Coordinates of C-alpha atoms and ligand atoms in Angstrom, one line a residue:
M1 CA -124.4 16.6 -1.1
R2 CA -124.6 17.6 2.7
E3 CA -128.2 15.9 2.6
R4 CA -126.6 12.7 1.5
I5 CA -124.0 12.6 4.0
K6 CA -124.9 12.0 7.6
N7 CA -121.4 11.7 9.0
P8 CA -120.5 15.2 10.7
S9 CA -116.8 14.0 10.7
L10 CA -117.0 13.2 7.0
I11 CA -118.6 16.7 6.2
Q12 CA -116.1 18.6 7.9
W13 CA -113.0 16.7 6.6
I14 CA -114.6 17.4 2.8
E15 CA -114.8 21.2 3.7
E16 CA -111.2 21.2 5.0
I17 CA -110.0 19.4 1.9
T18 CA -112.0 21.6 -0.5
A19 CA -110.8 24.6 1.1
L20 CA -107.2 23.4 0.9
C21 CA -107.4 22.0 -2.7
S22 CA -109.8 24.7 -4.3
P23 CA -111.5 22.6 -6.8
S24 CA -113.9 24.0 -9.5
K25 CA -116.5 21.5 -8.7
I26 CA -117.4 18.7 -6.0
H27 CA -119.0 15.5 -6.8
L28 CA -120.1 12.8 -4.4
C29 CA -119.8 9.4 -6.1
D30 CA -122.7 7.3 -5.7
G31 CA -121.4 4.1 -7.5
S32 CA -124.1 3.8 -9.8
E33 CA -123.8 2.5 -13.6
E34 CA -125.1 5.8 -14.6
E35 CA -122.3 7.6 -13.0
Y36 CA -119.6 5.1 -14.4
N37 CA -121.4 5.6 -17.8
Q38 CA -121.1 9.5 -17.6
I39 CA -117.6 9.6 -16.4
T40 CA -116.3 7.1 -19.2
S41 CA -118.0 9.2 -21.8
Q42 CA -116.5 12.3 -20.5
M43 CA -113.1 10.7 -20.5
V44 CA -113.7 9.6 -24.1
K45 CA -114.2 13.2 -25.0
A46 CA -111.0 14.4 -23.2
G47 CA -109.1 11.6 -25.2
T48 CA -108.0 9.7 -22.2
L49 CA -110.2 6.5 -22.9
V50 CA -110.6 4.8 -26.2
P51 CA -113.8 2.6 -26.5
L52 CA -112.8 -0.9 -27.4
D53 CA -114.9 -2.7 -30.3
A54 CA -118.4 -3.4 -28.9
K55 CA -118.2 -7.0 -30.2
K56 CA -114.7 -8.1 -29.1
H57 CA -114.8 -6.3 -25.7
P58 CA -118.3 -4.8 -24.7
G59 CA -118.2 -2.1 -22.3
S60 CA -114.2 -1.8 -22.3
F61 CA -111.6 0.9 -22.8
W62 CA -108.2 1.2 -23.5
C63 CA -106.1 4.1 -21.7
R64 CA -102.6 5.2 -21.7
S65 CA -100.8 6.7 -18.5
H66 CA -97.8 9.0 -18.9
P67 CA -94.4 7.4 -19.8
D68 CA -93.4 8.6 -16.5
D69 CA -96.3 7.1 -14.5
V70 CA -96.5 3.4 -14.8
A71 CA -95.6 1.7 -11.6
R72 CA -95.6 2.3 -8.1
V73 CA -92.9 4.6 -6.7
E74 CA -91.4 3.3 -3.6
E75 CA -88.7 5.9 -3.3
N76 CA -91.7 8.4 -2.9
T77 CA -93.7 6.5 -0.3
F78 CA -93.6 7.4 3.3
I79 CA -94.5 6.1 6.7
C80 CA -94.8 9.1 8.8
S81 CA -95.1 7.6 12.3
E82 CA -94.2 9.9 15.3
K83 CA -91.0 7.9 16.0
K84 CA -88.8 7.0 13.1
E85 CA -88.1 3.6 14.8
D86 CA -91.9 2.9 14.4
A87 CA -91.5 2.9 10.6
G88 CA -88.5 0.7 10.8
P89 CA -85.4 0.1 8.5
T90 CA -87.3 -1.0 5.5
N91 CA -89.7 2.1 4.9
N92 CA -89.0 5.8 4.2
W93 CA -89.5 8.0 6.8
K94 CA -90.4 11.7 7.5
S95 CA -92.0 13.1 10.7
P96 CA -95.7 13.8 10.7
A97 CA -95.2 17.6 11.4
E98 CA -92.6 17.9 8.5
M99 CA -94.6 16.0 6.0
K100 CA -98.0 17.6 6.8
K101 CA -96.1 20.9 6.3
K102 CA -94.9 19.8 2.8
L103 CA -98.5 18.3 2.0
I104 CA -100.1 21.5 3.0
E105 CA -97.9 23.4 0.4
L106 CA -98.2 20.6 -2.2
F107 CA -101.9 20.4 -2.0
G108 CA -102.4 24.0 -1.7
G109 CA -104.9 25.0 -4.8
C110 CA -103.8 21.5 -6.5
M111 CA -107.2 20.9 -7.8
K112 CA -108.1 24.4 -9.1
G113 CA -110.1 24.1 -12.5
R114 CA -110.7 20.3 -11.7
T115 CA -113.6 18.3 -10.1
L116 CA -113.0 16.9 -6.7
Y117 CA -114.6 13.6 -6.3
V118 CA -115.5 12.0 -3.0
I119 CA -115.4 8.3 -3.2
P120 CA -117.0 6.4 -0.1
Y121 CA -115.6 2.9 -0.3
C122 CA -115.9 -0.3 1.8
M123 CA -113.0 -2.7 2.1
G124 CA -114.4 -6.2 2.5
P125 CA -117.8 -7.5 1.8
L126 CA -120.7 -5.1 3.0
G127 CA -121.8 -6.1 6.4
S128 CA -118.9 -8.0 7.4
P129 CA -117.5 -7.1 10.6
S130 CA -114.2 -7.5 9.5
S131 CA -114.8 -4.9 6.8
R132 CA -113.8 -1.4 6.9
I133 CA -114.9 2.0 5.4
G134 CA -112.4 4.4 3.6
V135 CA -113.1 7.5 2.0
E136 CA -111.0 9.0 -1.1
I137 CA -110.8 12.4 -2.2
T138 CA -109.5 12.6 -5.6
D139 CA -109.3 14.7 -8.7
S140 CA -108.9 11.9 -11.0
P141 CA -111.9 10.7 -12.7
Y142 CA -109.7 7.6 -13.9
V143 CA -109.4 7.0 -10.3
V144 CA -112.9 6.8 -9.6
L145 CA -113.5 4.4 -12.5
N146 CA -111.0 2.2 -10.9
M147 CA -112.2 2.5 -7.5
R148 CA -115.7 1.4 -8.8
L149 CA -114.3 -1.8 -10.2
M150 CA -111.9 -2.6 -7.3
T151 CA -114.2 -1.9 -4.2
R152 CA -117.8 -1.7 -3.1
M153 CA -118.0 1.9 -3.6
G154 CA -120.6 4.8 -3.4
D155 CA -123.9 4.7 -1.7
A156 CA -123.7 1.4 -0.2
A157 CA -120.4 2.2 1.6
L158 CA -121.9 5.7 2.7
K159 CA -124.8 3.9 4.3
Q160 CA -122.6 1.2 5.9
L161 CA -120.4 4.2 7.3
G162 CA -123.3 5.7 9.0
N163 CA -121.7 7.7 11.9
G164 CA -118.8 5.6 12.1
P165 CA -115.1 6.0 11.6
F166 CA -113.5 6.0 8.2
I167 CA -109.7 6.0 6.9
P168 CA -109.3 9.5 4.9
G169 CA -107.4 9.5 1.7
V170 CA -106.6 12.4 -0.2
H171 CA -105.3 12.1 -3.7
S172 CA -104.5 14.6 -6.4
V173 CA -102.8 14.3 -9.7
G174 CA -101.0 17.6 -8.6
V175 CA -101.7 19.7 -11.7
P176 CA -104.1 22.6 -11.2
L177 CA -105.4 24.2 -14.4
K178 CA -105.3 27.9 -15.0
P179 CA -108.7 29.4 -16.2
G180 CA -109.2 28.2 -19.9
Q181 CA -106.3 26.0 -19.9
K182 CA -106.8 22.7 -22.0
D183 CA -106.2 19.5 -19.7
V184 CA -103.8 16.7 -20.9
A185 CA -104.9 13.2 -21.5
W186 CA -103.1 12.0 -18.3
P187 CA -102.3 14.7 -16.1
C188 CA -99.5 13.9 -13.4
N189 CA -96.7 15.6 -11.8
P190 CA -93.6 13.6 -11.2
A191 CA -91.8 16.4 -9.6
V192 CA -94.0 16.4 -6.3
R193 CA -94.8 12.8 -6.3
T194 CA -95.4 12.0 -2.6
I195 CA -97.5 9.0 -1.1
A196 CA -97.6 9.5 2.6
H197 CA -99.1 7.5 5.2
F198 CA -99.8 8.6 9.1
P199 CA -100.1 5.1 10.8
E200 CA -101.0 6.8 14.1
T201 CA -103.9 9.2 12.8
R202 CA -104.5 6.6 10.2
A203 CA -104.6 8.8 7.1
I204 CA -103.4 8.7 3.6
W205 CA -102.0 11.7 1.1
S206 CA -100.9 11.1 -2.4
I207 CA -99.9 13.5 -5.1
G208 CA -98.6 13.6 -8.4
S209 CA -99.3 10.1 -9.7
G210 CA -102.6 8.8 -11.2
Y211 CA -101.4 5.2 -11.6
G212 CA -102.2 1.9 -9.8
G213 CA -101.3 1.6 -6.1
N214 CA -100.0 5.0 -5.9
A215 CA -103.5 6.5 -6.5
L216 CA -106.1 3.7 -5.7
L217 CA -105.5 4.4 -2.2
G218 CA -107.9 1.5 -1.0
K219 CA -105.4 -1.0 -2.4
K220 CA -101.8 -0.6 -0.9
C221 CA -102.1 2.4 0.9
F222 CA -105.3 1.3 3.0
A223 CA -105.6 -2.5 2.8
L224 CA -102.1 -3.1 3.4
R225 CA -99.9 -0.3 4.9
I226 CA -102.8 1.3 7.2
A227 CA -104.6 -2.1 7.7
S228 CA -101.1 -3.8 8.7
V229 CA -101.1 -1.1 11.6
L230 CA -104.7 -1.8 12.2
G231 CA -104.1 -5.6 12.5
R232 CA -101.1 -5.1 14.7
D233 CA -103.1 -3.1 17.3
E234 CA -106.3 -5.2 17.2
G235 CA -105.0 -8.8 16.8
W236 CA -105.2 -9.8 13.2
L237 CA -103.4 -9.9 10.0
A238 CA -103.5 -7.7 6.7
E239 CA -101.4 -9.6 4.1
H240 CA -100.0 -9.1 0.5
M241 CA -101.8 -12.6 -0.1
L242 CA -104.3 -14.3 -2.8
I243 CA -106.9 -16.6 -1.4
L244 CA -107.9 -19.5 -3.2
G245 CA -110.4 -22.4 -2.5
L246 CA -109.2 -26.0 -3.6
T247 CA -111.4 -28.8 -4.1
S248 CA -110.3 -32.5 -4.3
P249 CA -111.9 -35.1 -6.8
E250 CA -113.8 -36.4 -3.5
G251 CA -115.4 -33.0 -3.3
E252 CA -113.8 -31.9 0.1
K253 CA -112.8 -28.2 -0.1
K254 CA -109.9 -26.4 1.7
Y255 CA -109.1 -22.6 1.5
I256 CA -105.2 -21.8 0.8
A257 CA -103.7 -18.2 1.2
A258 CA -100.4 -17.4 -0.5
A259 CA -98.0 -14.5 -0.3
F260 CA -95.8 -13.5 -3.4
P261 CA -94.0 -10.3 -4.4
S262 CA -95.7 -8.1 -6.9
A263 CA -95.9 -9.7 -10.3
C264 CA -94.8 -13.1 -9.5
G265 CA -98.0 -14.9 -10.6
K266 CA -100.6 -14.3 -7.7
T267 CA -103.4 -13.9 -10.0
N268 CA -102.3 -16.9 -12.3
L269 CA -102.5 -19.2 -9.1
A270 CA -105.8 -17.6 -7.5
M271 CA -107.4 -18.3 -10.9
M272 CA -105.5 -21.6 -11.6
T273 CA -107.3 -24.2 -13.9
P274 CA -105.8 -27.4 -12.4
T275 CA -104.2 -30.0 -14.8
L276 CA -104.5 -32.8 -12.5
P277 CA -108.0 -34.3 -13.4
G278 CA -111.1 -33.7 -10.7
W279 CA -109.2 -31.0 -8.9
K280 CA -111.0 -27.4 -8.8
V281 CA -109.8 -24.1 -7.7
E282 CA -111.8 -21.1 -7.2
C283 CA -110.9 -17.6 -6.6
V284 CA -111.8 -15.4 -3.3
G285 CA -108.9 -12.9 -3.7
D286 CA -105.9 -12.4 -6.0
D287 CA -103.8 -9.8 -3.9
I288 CA -104.6 -9.1 -0.3
A289 CA -106.1 -11.0 2.7
W290 CA -107.3 -9.7 5.9
M291 CA -107.3 -12.6 8.5
R292 CA -108.5 -13.2 12.1
F293 CA -109.2 -16.0 14.5
G294 CA -113.1 -17.0 14.5
K295 CA -114.8 -18.3 17.3
D296 CA -113.7 -21.8 16.7
G297 CA -110.1 -20.8 16.9
R298 CA -109.4 -21.1 13.2
L299 CA -107.8 -18.3 11.1
Y300 CA -110.6 -16.8 8.8
A301 CA -110.0 -14.7 5.6
I302 CA -111.6 -12.1 3.6
N303 CA -110.5 -10.2 0.5
P304 CA -111.2 -6.6 1.2
E305 CA -111.1 -6.0 -2.6
A306 CA -114.0 -6.5 -5.0
G307 CA -111.9 -6.6 -8.5
Y308 CA -108.5 -7.2 -10.0
F309 CA -105.8 -4.9 -11.1
G310 CA -103.9 -7.5 -12.8
V311 CA -100.9 -7.4 -14.6
A312 CA -101.7 -8.2 -18.5
P313 CA -98.4 -9.3 -20.3
G314 CA -98.2 -13.1 -19.8
T315 CA -101.9 -13.6 -19.5
S316 CA -103.1 -15.8 -22.0
F317 CA -105.7 -18.7 -22.4
K318 CA -103.0 -20.8 -21.9
T319 CA -101.5 -19.4 -18.8
N320 CA -105.0 -17.9 -17.2
P321 CA -108.0 -18.6 -19.2
N322 CA -110.2 -17.8 -16.2
A323 CA -108.5 -14.3 -16.2
M324 CA -109.0 -13.9 -19.9
K325 CA -112.8 -14.6 -19.3
T326 CA -113.0 -12.4 -16.6
I327 CA -111.5 -9.5 -18.9
S328 CA -113.6 -10.2 -21.8
R329 CA -116.0 -7.3 -21.1
N330 CA -116.6 -4.2 -18.8
T331 CA -112.6 -4.0 -18.3
L332 CA -110.3 -1.1 -18.2
F333 CA -107.0 -1.5 -20.1
T334 CA -103.9 0.6 -19.2
N335 CA -100.7 0.8 -21.0
V336 CA -101.6 -2.2 -23.1
A337 CA -101.3 -2.0 -26.8
L338 CA -104.2 -1.0 -28.9
T339 CA -104.8 -3.1 -32.5
P340 CA -106.1 -1.3 -35.6
D341 CA -109.7 -2.7 -35.1
K342 CA -109.7 -1.8 -31.6
D343 CA -108.8 -4.7 -29.7
V344 CA -106.3 -5.2 -27.0
W345 CA -102.6 -6.8 -27.3
W346 CA -99.7 -7.6 -25.3
E347 CA -96.6 -9.8 -25.2
G348 CA -97.7 -13.1 -24.0
I349 CA -101.4 -13.1 -25.0
G350 CA -101.1 -16.1 -26.8
K351 CA -101.6 -14.8 -30.4
E352 CA -99.2 -13.2 -32.8
A353 CA -99.3 -9.5 -32.8
P354 CA -100.8 -7.8 -35.9
L355 CA -98.5 -6.1 -38.4
H356 CA -99.4 -2.9 -36.8
L357 CA -100.3 -1.7 -33.2
T358 CA -100.8 1.4 -31.4
S359 CA -98.2 0.9 -28.3
W360 CA -98.5 2.0 -25.0
L361 CA -96.7 5.0 -25.7
G362 CA -99.3 6.1 -28.5
E363 CA -96.6 5.4 -31.2
S364 CA -97.2 3.5 -34.3
W365 CA -95.4 -0.1 -33.5
K366 CA -94.6 -2.5 -36.3
L367 CA -94.2 -6.2 -35.9
G368 CA -90.5 -7.2 -35.9
S369 CA -89.6 -3.7 -34.3
G370 CA -88.0 -5.5 -31.2
K371 CA -89.7 -3.1 -28.8
P372 CA -92.4 -4.0 -26.5
A373 CA -95.7 -2.9 -27.7
A374 CA -97.3 -3.1 -24.0
H375 CA -95.5 -1.8 -20.9
P376 CA -94.5 -4.5 -18.9
N377 CA -96.4 -3.5 -16.0
S378 CA -99.6 -2.8 -18.0
R379 CA -102.6 -3.7 -16.5
F380 CA -106.4 -4.6 -16.5
T381 CA -108.9 -3.3 -14.0
V382 CA -112.1 -5.5 -13.6
S383 CA -114.8 -6.4 -11.2
S384 CA -114.3 -9.9 -9.3
K385 CA -118.0 -10.5 -10.2
Q386 CA -116.9 -11.4 -13.8
C387 CA -114.6 -14.1 -12.6
P388 CA -116.3 -17.3 -13.9
I389 CA -114.5 -19.1 -10.8
Y390 CA -115.5 -16.5 -8.1
D391 CA -115.7 -18.4 -5.0
P392 CA -119.5 -18.9 -3.5
K393 CA -118.1 -18.1 -0.2
A394 CA -116.0 -15.1 -1.4
E395 CA -118.7 -12.4 -0.2
D396 CA -119.4 -14.5 3.2
P397 CA -119.0 -11.9 6.0
K398 CA -117.4 -14.4 8.2
G399 CA -114.6 -15.3 5.6
V400 CA -113.2 -18.5 4.6
P401 CA -111.2 -20.9 7.1
I402 CA -107.5 -21.1 6.1
S403 CA -105.7 -24.6 6.2
A404 CA -102.3 -23.5 4.5
I405 CA -100.3 -20.5 4.0
I406 CA -97.7 -20.3 1.2
F407 CA -94.9 -17.9 0.7
G408 CA -93.1 -17.8 -2.4
G409 CA -90.6 -15.8 -4.7
R410 CA -89.0 -15.5 -7.9
R411 CA -85.7 -17.5 -7.3
S412 CA -83.9 -19.1 -10.2
S413 CA -81.9 -21.1 -7.8
V414 CA -81.4 -22.6 -4.3
I415 CA -85.1 -22.9 -3.2
P416 CA -87.0 -25.9 -4.0
L417 CA -90.2 -26.4 -5.7
V418 CA -91.9 -26.8 -2.2
F419 CA -91.6 -27.6 1.5
E420 CA -93.1 -27.1 4.5
S421 CA -92.2 -25.7 7.8
F422 CA -91.9 -27.7 11.1
N423 CA -94.3 -25.3 12.9
W424 CA -96.0 -21.9 13.1
Q425 CA -92.6 -20.4 14.4
H426 CA -90.4 -21.9 11.9
G427 CA -93.0 -20.6 9.0
T428 CA -92.7 -17.0 10.4
F429 CA -89.0 -17.5 9.8
L430 CA -89.7 -18.5 6.2
G431 CA -91.9 -15.7 5.8
A432 CA -89.3 -13.4 7.1
S433 CA -86.6 -14.8 4.8
V434 CA -88.5 -14.5 1.6
S435 CA -86.3 -12.9 -1.2
S436 CA -87.2 -12.3 -5.0
E437 CA -86.0 -11.1 -8.0
T438 CA -87.5 -7.7 -8.9
T439 CA -90.3 -7.2 -11.6
A440 CA -91.9 -4.4 -13.3
A441 CA -94.6 -3.7 -10.7
A442 CA -92.4 -1.0 -9.1
K443 CA -90.1 1.5 -10.5
G444 CA -86.5 0.4 -10.7
E445 CA -84.1 -2.2 -11.9
M446 CA -85.7 -5.8 -13.0
G447 CA -84.3 -9.1 -12.0
K448 CA -82.3 -8.0 -8.9
L449 CA -82.5 -10.2 -6.0
R450 CA -84.0 -8.3 -3.0
H451 CA -85.1 -9.5 0.5
D452 CA -89.1 -9.1 0.6
P453 CA -90.1 -10.4 4.0
F454 CA -93.6 -11.8 3.7
A455 CA -94.0 -10.2 0.3
M456 CA -94.7 -7.2 2.3
L457 CA -91.5 -5.2 1.9
P458 CA -93.3 -2.2 0.1
F459 CA -96.5 -2.6 1.9
C460 CA -95.7 -2.9 5.7
G461 CA -97.0 0.0 7.5
Y462 CA -94.8 -0.3 10.6
N463 CA -91.2 -1.6 11.8
M464 CA -90.9 -4.8 9.9
G465 CA -89.2 -6.5 12.9
D466 CA -92.4 -5.7 15.0
Y467 CA -94.4 -7.2 12.2
F468 CA -92.3 -10.4 12.5
A469 CA -93.2 -10.4 16.3
H470 CA -96.8 -9.9 15.6
W471 CA -96.9 -13.0 13.4
L472 CA -95.1 -15.0 16.3
A473 CA -97.8 -13.5 18.7
M474 CA -100.7 -14.4 16.4
G475 CA -99.5 -18.1 16.6
K476 CA -100.0 -18.1 20.2
K477 CA -103.6 -16.9 20.0
T478 CA -105.0 -20.2 19.4
D479 CA -104.2 -24.0 19.8
A480 CA -101.4 -25.1 17.5
K481 CA -104.0 -27.6 15.8
N482 CA -105.9 -24.8 14.4
L483 CA -103.3 -22.9 13.1
P484 CA -102.7 -23.1 9.1
R485 CA -99.7 -24.9 8.1
I486 CA -97.0 -22.9 6.5
Y487 CA -95.2 -23.9 3.1
Y488 CA -92.6 -22.1 0.8
V489 CA -92.8 -22.6 -2.9
N490 CA -90.6 -21.6 -5.8
W491 CA -91.8 -22.0 -9.4
F492 CA -89.0 -20.2 -11.0
Q493 CA -86.1 -22.6 -10.6
K494 CA -83.7 -22.6 -13.8
N495 CA -81.2 -25.0 -15.2
D496 CA -77.7 -24.3 -16.3
Q497 CA -79.0 -23.3 -19.9
G498 CA -81.6 -20.6 -18.1
E499 CA -84.5 -22.8 -18.9
Y500 CA -87.3 -23.1 -16.3
L501 CA -87.3 -26.4 -14.5
W502 CA -91.0 -26.5 -13.8
P503 CA -93.6 -25.8 -16.3
G504 CA -95.8 -23.9 -13.5
Y505 CA -99.2 -22.5 -14.2
G506 CA -102.0 -25.2 -13.9
E507 CA -99.4 -27.7 -13.0
N508 CA -98.9 -26.1 -10.2
S509 CA -102.1 -27.8 -8.8
R510 CA -99.5 -30.9 -8.2
V511 CA -98.1 -29.0 -5.5
L512 CA -101.3 -27.6 -4.3
K513 CA -102.6 -31.1 -4.1
W514 CA -99.7 -32.4 -1.8
I515 CA -100.3 -29.5 0.4
F516 CA -103.9 -30.3 0.5
E517 CA -103.0 -34.0 1.3
R518 CA -100.4 -32.7 3.8
V519 CA -103.1 -30.7 5.7
S520 CA -105.5 -33.6 5.6
G521 CA -102.9 -35.9 7.2
K522 CA -102.7 -38.0 4.1
A523 CA -99.3 -37.3 2.2
K524 CA -96.0 -38.2 3.3
A525 CA -92.9 -36.0 3.6
I526 CA -89.3 -36.3 4.1
E527 CA -87.5 -34.5 6.8
T528 CA -84.4 -32.2 5.4
P529 CA -82.4 -29.6 7.1
I530 CA -84.8 -26.7 5.4
G531 CA -88.2 -28.5 6.2
Y532 CA -90.2 -31.2 4.8
I533 CA -90.3 -31.9 1.3
P534 CA -92.8 -34.3 -0.5
E535 CA -92.1 -38.0 -0.6
K536 CA -93.7 -38.2 -3.7
L537 CA -95.4 -35.4 -6.0
D538 CA -97.9 -36.7 -8.3
F539 CA -96.0 -36.4 -11.7
S540 CA -98.5 -38.4 -13.5
E541 CA -98.9 -37.5 -17.3
I542 CA -96.3 -34.8 -17.3
F543 CA -92.6 -35.0 -18.4
V544 CA -90.3 -33.0 -16.1
K545 CA -86.7 -33.3 -17.4
D546 CA -85.0 -33.2 -14.0
P547 CA -87.4 -34.0 -11.1
A548 CA -84.7 -34.5 -8.4
R549 CA -83.3 -31.0 -9.3
L550 CA -86.5 -29.8 -8.3
F551 CA -86.0 -30.6 -4.9
H552 CA -82.6 -30.8 -4.6
I553 CA -81.1 -29.2 -1.5
D554 CA -77.7 -27.8 -2.2
R555 CA -76.1 -27.4 1.3
A556 CA -73.2 -25.1 0.4
A557 CA -75.9 -22.5 -1.4
W558 CA -78.1 -22.9 1.7
I559 CA -75.2 -22.1 4.1
K560 CA -74.5 -18.9 1.7
E561 CA -78.2 -18.2 2.2
T562 CA -78.1 -18.2 5.9
E563 CA -75.0 -16.2 6.0
E564 CA -76.9 -13.4 3.7
L565 CA -79.9 -13.8 5.9
S566 CA -77.8 -13.4 9.2
H567 CA -76.5 -10.1 7.6
Y568 CA -79.8 -9.0 6.6
F569 CA -81.5 -9.6 9.8
K570 CA -79.0 -7.1 11.7
L571 CA -80.9 -4.4 10.0
F572 CA -83.7 -4.9 12.3
G573 CA -81.5 -4.4 15.4
D574 CA -83.3 -5.1 18.5
H575 CA -86.7 -5.3 16.8
L576 CA -85.8 -8.7 15.5
P577 CA -87.5 -11.2 17.7
K578 CA -85.3 -13.5 19.2
E579 CA -87.3 -16.6 18.0
I580 CA -86.2 -15.4 14.3
H581 CA -82.6 -15.3 15.3
S582 CA -82.9 -18.8 16.9
E583 CA -84.9 -20.4 13.9
L584 CA -81.8 -18.8 11.8
E585 CA -79.2 -20.5 14.1
A586 CA -81.1 -24.0 14.2
L587 CA -81.1 -23.9 10.3
K588 CA -77.5 -23.5 10.4
K589 CA -77.0 -26.3 12.9
R590 CA -79.1 -28.6 10.7
L591 CA -77.4 -27.6 7.5
F592 CA -74.0 -28.5 9.3
S593 CA -74.9 -31.5 11.0
Ligands
LIG601 C1 -100.0 -4.9 -7.1 C2 -98.5 -4.9 -6.7 O1 -100.4 -4.1 -8.0 O2 -98.3 -5.6 -5.8 O3 -100.8 -5.8 -6.8 O4 -97.9 -4.2 -7.0
LIG602 MN1 -99.9 -6.9 -5.3

């Protein structure tokens, strides 16, 4: 291994972690197909993976996690800045010294009887000046497979690293094995679960969970929590945003970035099949955007990831045909249900369940049992390369120029289908004011309204008030005419009977079309107290029961919303930028006029 690694700090760090964790073997991942195949075979033998039918799902596997390891665990996630104030009121905090002490105890001997894998990976296209290298050490082969699908992993990343800096991340399932002890299919240790970030020293440590964002350290831990700190310090943005390319029937193309809380349809929007004839969507990314200004003063975005870790339930040929095609092969399915003929099934897949299934719990499941067969946060992991509408510029080292930024949440009332901000500062206020009904992506109660500023509540690596200030400062770095316009959308309004007012999915192309035409200076808008709403949305060939209600602004409800926001913003004390406060006051005034 030493011969393959040229970076002395990397060698030293691997030696330190090896001494601490006492693994029985070390494996430096090269990212090759042979390595992937060797690990999948070993996991099939161990009973963790089940190969799917080679005709129905070539190269794909089914996997079940431990029932207590199914989502991100926000209550166990910490930002360990030197000062508590720098983590801010929305993050859990522990001092670096205290956390380090705890981690040294927890990680001591934690990999006994296991293989320590070293995963060099690149976030962002290889060769891009915006990309960054991370190295994850893990004792989970499942993590290795996911990291290969989700990032540019192995020798290519190691080569790009050279002698340069990297973000170190240590991960363990937290279950050492005694000599001769047989392993379980999904080792994890909820009692010690801790996901710690050190923003000043740029390090990540995670123990006790093997699932998703808790364990795949390139995703939420690095590309959002640590990267948001890098972005603050270096003048760029790390955001919880999809990136899509939208082409008009005339062949003009614009790129849009959009932030929504977890499990609110980012993957569906990023891979949308527009119902409007002649419009085309192509996908750059479905979850994370790193954005910085180019030489021309415009904001350029790269997707740091190279794959999708998408929510399976609700994904069907009707809601997201491109995702269904993407996951037709070489896909890892976690916590969905398995059919007797070795195919996968989940609620909302668009076809009736067979009479019998094996549920995500590994139990025999019978049609009509009333219990979900797939976990609501069950996932597919797959490489972006398989996406039939992968944008031709998705790997462009320069990134793609962003014309519009969209914020959105899951709100059954108050927020109209779409509105446009007056300017960047007002748009920043809109981002700060996002709230959304909770989903299964994080452990906890579902359907509860919570503030989720910029859809970054669980992902901002520093004080959220300072993050608002960073957004305001970014808006001053270029000419206002170069800045993307900022929008707020809500696909999820319901009528008094609890039915959705808007069909969503491909029909959201009507909203994208209006945004496209606004940034092109073509579409007209009506000024309202909350922002600009469409003078006319393209409702051709669609029946919407109550179109006026989609854009109705209920002043009383909005006044309540502002009162609630006033209360929420107090949380940030003197870290709340005065501009956010004055935007709120201006909104109140407009609502009362
Ligand atoms: C995700 C999330 O997995 O936001 O992308 O939870
Ligand atoms: Mn996400």
